[in-house]
Every structure is written in structure tokens, then in C-alpha cells.
Amino acid sequence: MTAVMEAPPAAEERTPRRIALRPGAWIVWGSVVFFLLILLGVVGAVVVDSFGRKWFGGWLPKGWTTHWYGATWREFDLGGVLTVTLEVALAVVVVSVLVGVPAAYALARRNFPGKRVLMVAFLLPILIPPITYGVPLATVLYKFHLAGKLSGVILANLVPAVPFVILVMTPFIEQIDPKIEAAARMCGAKTRVIFTRILGPLLIPGMLAAAILVLVRTVGMFELTFLTAGADSQTLVVALYYSVSAAGIRAQQEIDAMAVIYTLSMLVLLVAALRFVNPTQLVTQIKERD
């Protein structure tokens, strides 16, 4: 008696699932791609022109050179401009962190009447366009003979920088359990020891994030620096503006080379910011209610 072997049922062929996009999604993605292509074309044209000898027609310049970068460095004194930019940015970062971190700690640990109004006041220099308060601020600085100097540029950039540090550090401090400080005080630790040995190491990531973000904002701040800078206190973004609008005849490639240098400096700062800044640390901790 022979056994009849039944063949196993054939496995159903799996067909790849097609994701059907709605017309609205096609419009959104098409707009994003169109914007990226326009942006790539503008940036690419500037970069290519900064290395070209002559470019009056055609898709590419007639010859390539790095001469324009050296000419730009010498004509616009970019060494001095970059030094001023670094001095302003570092001074603003140090002062804003020294002032903003204690203020953020007080706001995170204390409840008092008018706290929400104060937080809204800190938001105003960040939300309002800088030109709206930059003109009266520059008038005050000129009245006290501070505008046109390095100190005036630093003071003007501190106006949005200090509230920015406060708003970044306040939710970061709220994530730290106050019981840690209470336990340290019960063990006899003084306030200085609590800040330097307990809270300090915990606050370093948030302080680093706030410092890098303030550095990026200060280097890219045009309005306040333009209104308060003098001939010897111009940052890179203001020097770039003057290179375009100043009187005289200069090669377009020099301006493009300066724009490439500014773009690369901002790109380096943005990459550093994305490397060290954790967005999840900038979210206010939601306290559970009993």
C-alpha cells in the first residue's frame, strides 16, 4: 500500500505594498524638493564663482583659481575681522552664561508673584525682530559713548543672549531632582559646595548647549552688530555687508569668496551645536501631580 504524499500548500506570493501618497503630500514633498534645488543652485553658484577666473556665460567659469580668497583676506583684513568676531562671541558667551545660569536656577527653584510675566519678558528679545529694539538700544549706547566700540557691540548682543540662556537652562535645571540638593544640605554641605561639586557636573551639558547656541546666534547676529559696530569692531557678517554695499569697484569673486568663508564658519558652528546639543534636554520636565 503506497502512501500518497500530499504536496504542501504553495506559499502565497507576497507582493510589495505600495504606499499611496495623498495629493497634499505630493505638493508638500514637491515644494521641499523645489526649495532644496533653488538653495543648492544659489549656494553652488556662489561657491563656483569664488573659484572661477571669469564667468560671463556658460555653465562653468573659464578657468579655476584660489586667488580671490587671498585677495579677499588682504583687502578686507579678514584676520582682524575674524579676531573681533571671536572676541565678541566669546565675551557674550561667558557673560551670558555667568548671568543666565544663576537667574535660571532662581526661576526653576522658586515660585513668586509675576514669574510668568517675567518669563514672557525674557521671551520678547528673542521673538521680536532685533531691529525693533536695536535702534533705541543703539541710540542709548551712542549717548553714553559705547557704540562704535567693542564694548558696545558686546552689550548689544547680550540683550538677546542672556534671556536665551535663561530660557534654555530653566527647563534643564527643572529636570534635576531638588531632593539631591536637600540631601546634600542635610549632610552639612554649604551652598558653594552644592553648586560646585553637585549641581556643577549635572549642569555642564546644559551650559555647554546654551553656550554653543549663543555662540551661533552671536556670530550670525547682523542687526544689533551693524547698528553698534565701528570701523574696528565689525564682525564677519557686518564686514560681508559692507563689502557688498561699500563704494568702489571690486571683483564679484572677492565678495563670493568672503561669503563662502562666512558660510563655512557658520556651518562649523552649526555642526558643533548639533553634536553637543541634545534637544531632549531642552524640554521642561512635566511634574506628576499627586
Coordinates of C-alpha atoms in Angstrom, one line a residue:
M1 CA 0.0 0.0 0.0
T2 CA 1.6 3.1 -1.1
A3 CA 1.2 6.3 0.8
V4 CA 0.3 9.3 -1.2
M5 CA 2.4 12.3 -0.3
E6 CA 0.4 15.4 -0.4
A7 CA 2.3 18.4 -1.5
P8 CA 2.4 21.3 1.0
P9 CA 0.2 24.2 0.0
A10 CA 2.1 26.7 -2.0
A11 CA 3.1 29.8 -0.1
E12 CA 1.2 32.8 -1.1
E13 CA 3.3 35.2 -3.0
R14 CA 3.9 38.4 -1.2
T15 CA 3.6 41.5 -3.3
P16 CA 5.3 44.6 -2.1
R17 CA 2.9 47.1 -0.6
R18 CA 2.8 50.4 -2.4
I19 CA 2.5 53.5 -0.3
A20 CA -0.1 55.7 -1.8
L21 CA 0.6 59.4 -1.1
R22 CA -2.2 61.8 -1.0
P23 CA -2.2 64.8 -3.3
G24 CA -1.4 67.1 -0.4
A25 CA 1.7 65.0 0.4
W26 CA 2.9 65.2 -3.2
I27 CA 2.6 69.0 -3.0
V28 CA 4.5 69.2 0.2
W29 CA 7.3 67.0 -0.9
G30 CA 7.5 68.7 -4.3
S31 CA 7.8 72.1 -2.6
V32 CA 10.5 70.8 -0.3
V33 CA 12.5 69.4 -3.3
F34 CA 12.0 72.6 -5.3
F35 CA 13.2 74.7 -2.3
L36 CA 16.3 72.5 -1.9
L37 CA 17.1 72.7 -5.6
I38 CA 16.9 76.5 -5.5
L39 CA 19.0 76.7 -2.4
L40 CA 21.6 74.3 -3.8
G41 CA 21.7 76.3 -7.0
V42 CA 22.3 79.6 -5.2
V43 CA 24.9 78.3 -2.9
G44 CA 26.6 76.3 -5.6
A45 CA 26.7 79.4 -7.9
V46 CA 28.5 81.4 -5.2
V47 CA 31.0 78.6 -4.5
V48 CA 31.8 78.0 -8.1
D49 CA 32.1 81.8 -8.8
S50 CA 34.6 82.2 -5.9
F51 CA 37.0 79.7 -7.6
G52 CA 36.4 80.9 -11.2
R53 CA 38.7 83.3 -13.2
K54 CA 36.0 84.6 -15.4
W55 CA 32.3 83.6 -15.7
F56 CA 30.3 85.7 -18.1
G57 CA 28.4 82.9 -19.8
G58 CA 28.1 79.1 -19.9
W59 CA 27.6 76.6 -17.2
L60 CA 31.1 76.8 -15.7
P61 CA 33.8 79.6 -15.5
K62 CA 36.7 79.8 -17.8
G63 CA 39.5 78.6 -15.6
W64 CA 39.9 78.0 -11.9
T65 CA 41.9 79.8 -9.2
T66 CA 42.2 80.4 -5.5
H67 CA 43.5 83.9 -6.0
W68 CA 40.2 85.6 -4.9
Y69 CA 40.5 84.1 -1.4
G70 CA 43.9 85.6 -0.8
A71 CA 42.8 88.9 -2.3
T72 CA 39.7 89.0 -0.1
W73 CA 41.8 88.2 3.0
R74 CA 44.2 91.1 2.3
E75 CA 41.7 93.7 1.1
F76 CA 39.1 93.3 3.9
D77 CA 41.6 92.4 6.6
L78 CA 39.7 89.2 7.4
G79 CA 42.3 88.2 10.0
G80 CA 41.3 91.2 12.1
V81 CA 37.6 90.7 11.4
L82 CA 37.7 87.1 12.5
T83 CA 39.6 88.1 15.6
V84 CA 37.0 90.7 16.5
T85 CA 34.2 88.2 15.8
L86 CA 35.8 85.6 18.1
E87 CA 36.3 88.2 20.9
V88 CA 32.7 89.4 20.7
A89 CA 31.3 85.9 20.5
L90 CA 33.4 84.5 23.4
A91 CA 32.7 87.6 25.6
V92 CA 29.0 87.3 25.0
V93 CA 29.0 83.6 25.8
V94 CA 30.9 84.0 29.0
V95 CA 28.9 86.9 30.4
S96 CA 25.5 85.4 29.3
V97 CA 26.3 82.1 31.0
L98 CA 27.6 83.7 34.2
V99 CA 24.4 85.8 34.4
G100 CA 21.9 83.5 32.9
V101 CA 22.6 80.3 34.8
P102 CA 22.0 81.7 38.3
A103 CA 18.9 83.5 37.1
A104 CA 17.6 80.3 35.5
Y105 CA 18.3 78.5 38.8
A106 CA 16.2 81.0 40.7
L107 CA 13.4 80.7 38.2
A108 CA 13.5 76.9 38.3
R109 CA 13.5 76.6 42.1
R110 CA 11.4 79.5 43.3
N111 CA 7.8 80.4 42.8
F112 CA 6.9 84.1 43.2
P113 CA 4.2 86.5 42.0
G114 CA 4.9 87.7 38.5
K115 CA 7.0 84.8 37.5
R116 CA 5.1 84.1 34.3
V117 CA 5.2 87.8 33.4
L118 CA 9.0 87.7 33.8
M119 CA 9.3 84.7 31.6
V120 CA 7.3 86.4 28.9
A121 CA 9.6 89.4 29.3
F122 CA 12.6 87.2 28.7
L123 CA 10.9 85.9 25.5
L124 CA 10.5 89.3 24.0
P125 CA 14.1 89.9 22.9
I126 CA 14.1 86.5 21.2
L127 CA 10.7 86.7 19.5
I128 CA 10.7 90.4 18.5
P129 CA 12.9 91.2 15.4
P130 CA 16.2 92.8 16.7
I131 CA 15.8 95.9 14.5
T132 CA 12.7 96.9 16.5
Y133 CA 14.6 97.4 19.7
G134 CA 18.1 97.7 18.1
V135 CA 17.5 101.3 17.0
P136 CA 16.6 102.7 20.5
L137 CA 19.3 100.5 22.1
A138 CA 21.9 101.9 19.7
T139 CA 20.7 105.4 20.5
V140 CA 21.3 104.8 24.2
L141 CA 24.8 103.3 23.6
Y142 CA 25.8 106.2 21.4
K143 CA 24.6 108.6 24.1
F144 CA 26.9 107.0 26.6
H145 CA 29.8 106.8 24.0
L146 CA 29.7 103.0 24.0
A147 CA 28.6 102.4 20.4
G148 CA 31.3 102.1 17.8
K149 CA 33.5 100.2 20.3
L150 CA 33.9 96.6 21.1
S151 CA 32.2 97.0 24.4
G152 CA 29.1 98.4 22.8
V153 CA 28.9 95.5 20.4
I154 CA 29.2 93.1 23.3
L155 CA 26.5 94.9 25.3
A156 CA 24.1 95.0 22.4
N157 CA 24.5 91.2 21.8
L158 CA 23.9 90.5 25.4
V159 CA 20.4 91.8 25.2
P160 CA 19.0 88.7 23.4
A161 CA 21.8 86.3 24.6
V162 CA 21.1 86.4 28.4
P163 CA 17.4 85.7 28.1
F164 CA 18.2 82.9 25.7
V165 CA 20.5 81.2 28.2
I166 CA 17.8 81.6 30.9
L167 CA 15.1 80.0 28.7
V168 CA 17.5 77.1 27.8
M169 CA 18.8 76.5 31.3
T170 CA 15.5 76.8 33.2
P171 CA 13.9 73.6 31.9
F172 CA 17.3 71.8 32.2
I173 CA 17.5 72.7 35.9
E174 CA 13.9 71.6 36.4
Q175 CA 14.9 68.1 35.3
I176 CA 17.3 67.9 38.3
D177 CA 15.6 66.5 41.4
P178 CA 15.6 69.0 44.2
K179 CA 16.0 66.1 46.7
I180 CA 19.6 65.9 45.7
E181 CA 20.3 69.4 47.0
A182 CA 18.2 68.7 50.1
A183 CA 20.2 65.6 50.8
A184 CA 23.5 67.4 50.4
R185 CA 22.3 70.2 52.8
M186 CA 21.3 67.6 55.4
C187 CA 24.8 66.1 55.2
G188 CA 26.2 69.6 56.0
A189 CA 27.2 70.8 52.6
K190 CA 27.4 74.5 52.1
T191 CA 25.8 76.4 49.2
R192 CA 29.2 76.8 47.4
V193 CA 29.9 73.1 47.7
I194 CA 26.5 72.2 46.4
F195 CA 26.9 74.4 43.3
T196 CA 30.5 73.5 42.5
R197 CA 30.5 69.7 43.3
I198 CA 26.9 68.6 43.0
L199 CA 25.0 70.8 40.6
G200 CA 28.0 71.9 38.6
P201 CA 28.7 68.5 37.0
L202 CA 25.0 68.0 36.3
L203 CA 24.6 71.4 34.7
I204 CA 27.7 71.1 32.4
P205 CA 25.7 69.6 29.5
G206 CA 23.1 72.3 29.6
M207 CA 25.6 75.1 30.0
L208 CA 27.5 73.7 27.0
A209 CA 24.4 73.5 25.0
A210 CA 23.4 77.1 25.9
A211 CA 27.0 78.4 25.2
I212 CA 27.2 76.8 21.7
L213 CA 23.7 78.1 20.8
V214 CA 24.6 81.6 22.0
L215 CA 27.9 81.4 20.0
V216 CA 26.0 80.6 16.8
R217 CA 23.5 83.4 17.4
T218 CA 26.1 86.0 18.1
V219 CA 28.3 85.2 15.1
G220 CA 25.2 85.4 12.9
M221 CA 23.6 88.4 14.6
F222 CA 23.6 91.2 12.0
E223 CA 21.1 93.9 13.0
L224 CA 22.4 94.7 16.6
T225 CA 26.1 94.4 15.5
F226 CA 25.5 96.6 12.4
L227 CA 23.8 99.3 14.5
T228 CA 26.5 99.5 17.1
A229 CA 29.8 98.5 15.4
G230 CA 32.5 100.8 14.4
A231 CA 35.4 100.6 11.9
D232 CA 37.4 98.4 14.3
S233 CA 34.6 96.4 15.9
Q234 CA 32.9 94.8 12.9
T235 CA 32.1 91.1 12.9
L236 CA 32.3 88.9 9.9
V237 CA 28.6 89.2 8.9
V238 CA 28.8 93.1 9.1
A239 CA 32.1 93.1 7.1
L240 CA 30.4 91.0 4.4
Y241 CA 27.5 93.5 4.2
Y242 CA 30.0 96.4 3.8
S243 CA 31.9 94.5 1.1
V244 CA 28.8 94.4 -1.0
S245 CA 27.4 97.9 -0.3
A246 CA 30.7 99.9 0.1
A247 CA 31.7 102.4 -2.7
G248 CA 34.3 101.4 -5.2
I249 CA 34.9 98.7 -7.8
R250 CA 35.9 95.2 -6.8
A251 CA 35.6 91.8 -8.4
Q252 CA 32.4 89.9 -7.7
Q253 CA 34.6 86.8 -7.0
E254 CA 36.1 88.5 -3.9
I255 CA 32.6 89.0 -2.4
D256 CA 31.7 85.5 -3.2
A257 CA 34.9 84.2 -1.5
M258 CA 34.0 86.2 1.6
A259 CA 30.5 84.8 1.6
V260 CA 31.9 81.2 1.3
I261 CA 34.2 81.9 4.3
Y262 CA 31.3 83.2 6.4
T263 CA 29.1 80.2 5.3
L264 CA 31.8 77.7 6.2
S265 CA 32.3 79.3 9.7
M266 CA 28.6 79.2 10.4
L267 CA 28.4 75.6 9.1
V268 CA 31.2 74.5 11.5
L269 CA 29.3 76.2 14.4
L270 CA 26.0 74.5 13.4
V271 CA 27.7 71.1 13.2
A272 CA 29.2 71.6 16.6
A273 CA 25.9 72.7 18.0
L274 CA 24.1 69.6 16.7
R275 CA 27.0 67.5 18.0
F276 CA 26.8 68.7 21.6
V277 CA 23.2 69.9 22.0
N278 CA 20.6 67.3 23.0
P279 CA 17.1 68.7 22.2
T280 CA 15.5 66.4 24.7
Q281 CA 17.4 68.2 27.5
L282 CA 15.7 71.5 26.5
V283 CA 12.2 70.3 27.3
T284 CA 10.6 71.2 30.5
Q285 CA 10.1 68.3 32.9
I286 CA 6.4 67.5 33.4
K287 CA 5.9 67.1 37.1
E288 CA 3.4 64.4 38.2
R289 CA 0.6 65.6 40.4
D290 CA -0.5 63.5 43.2

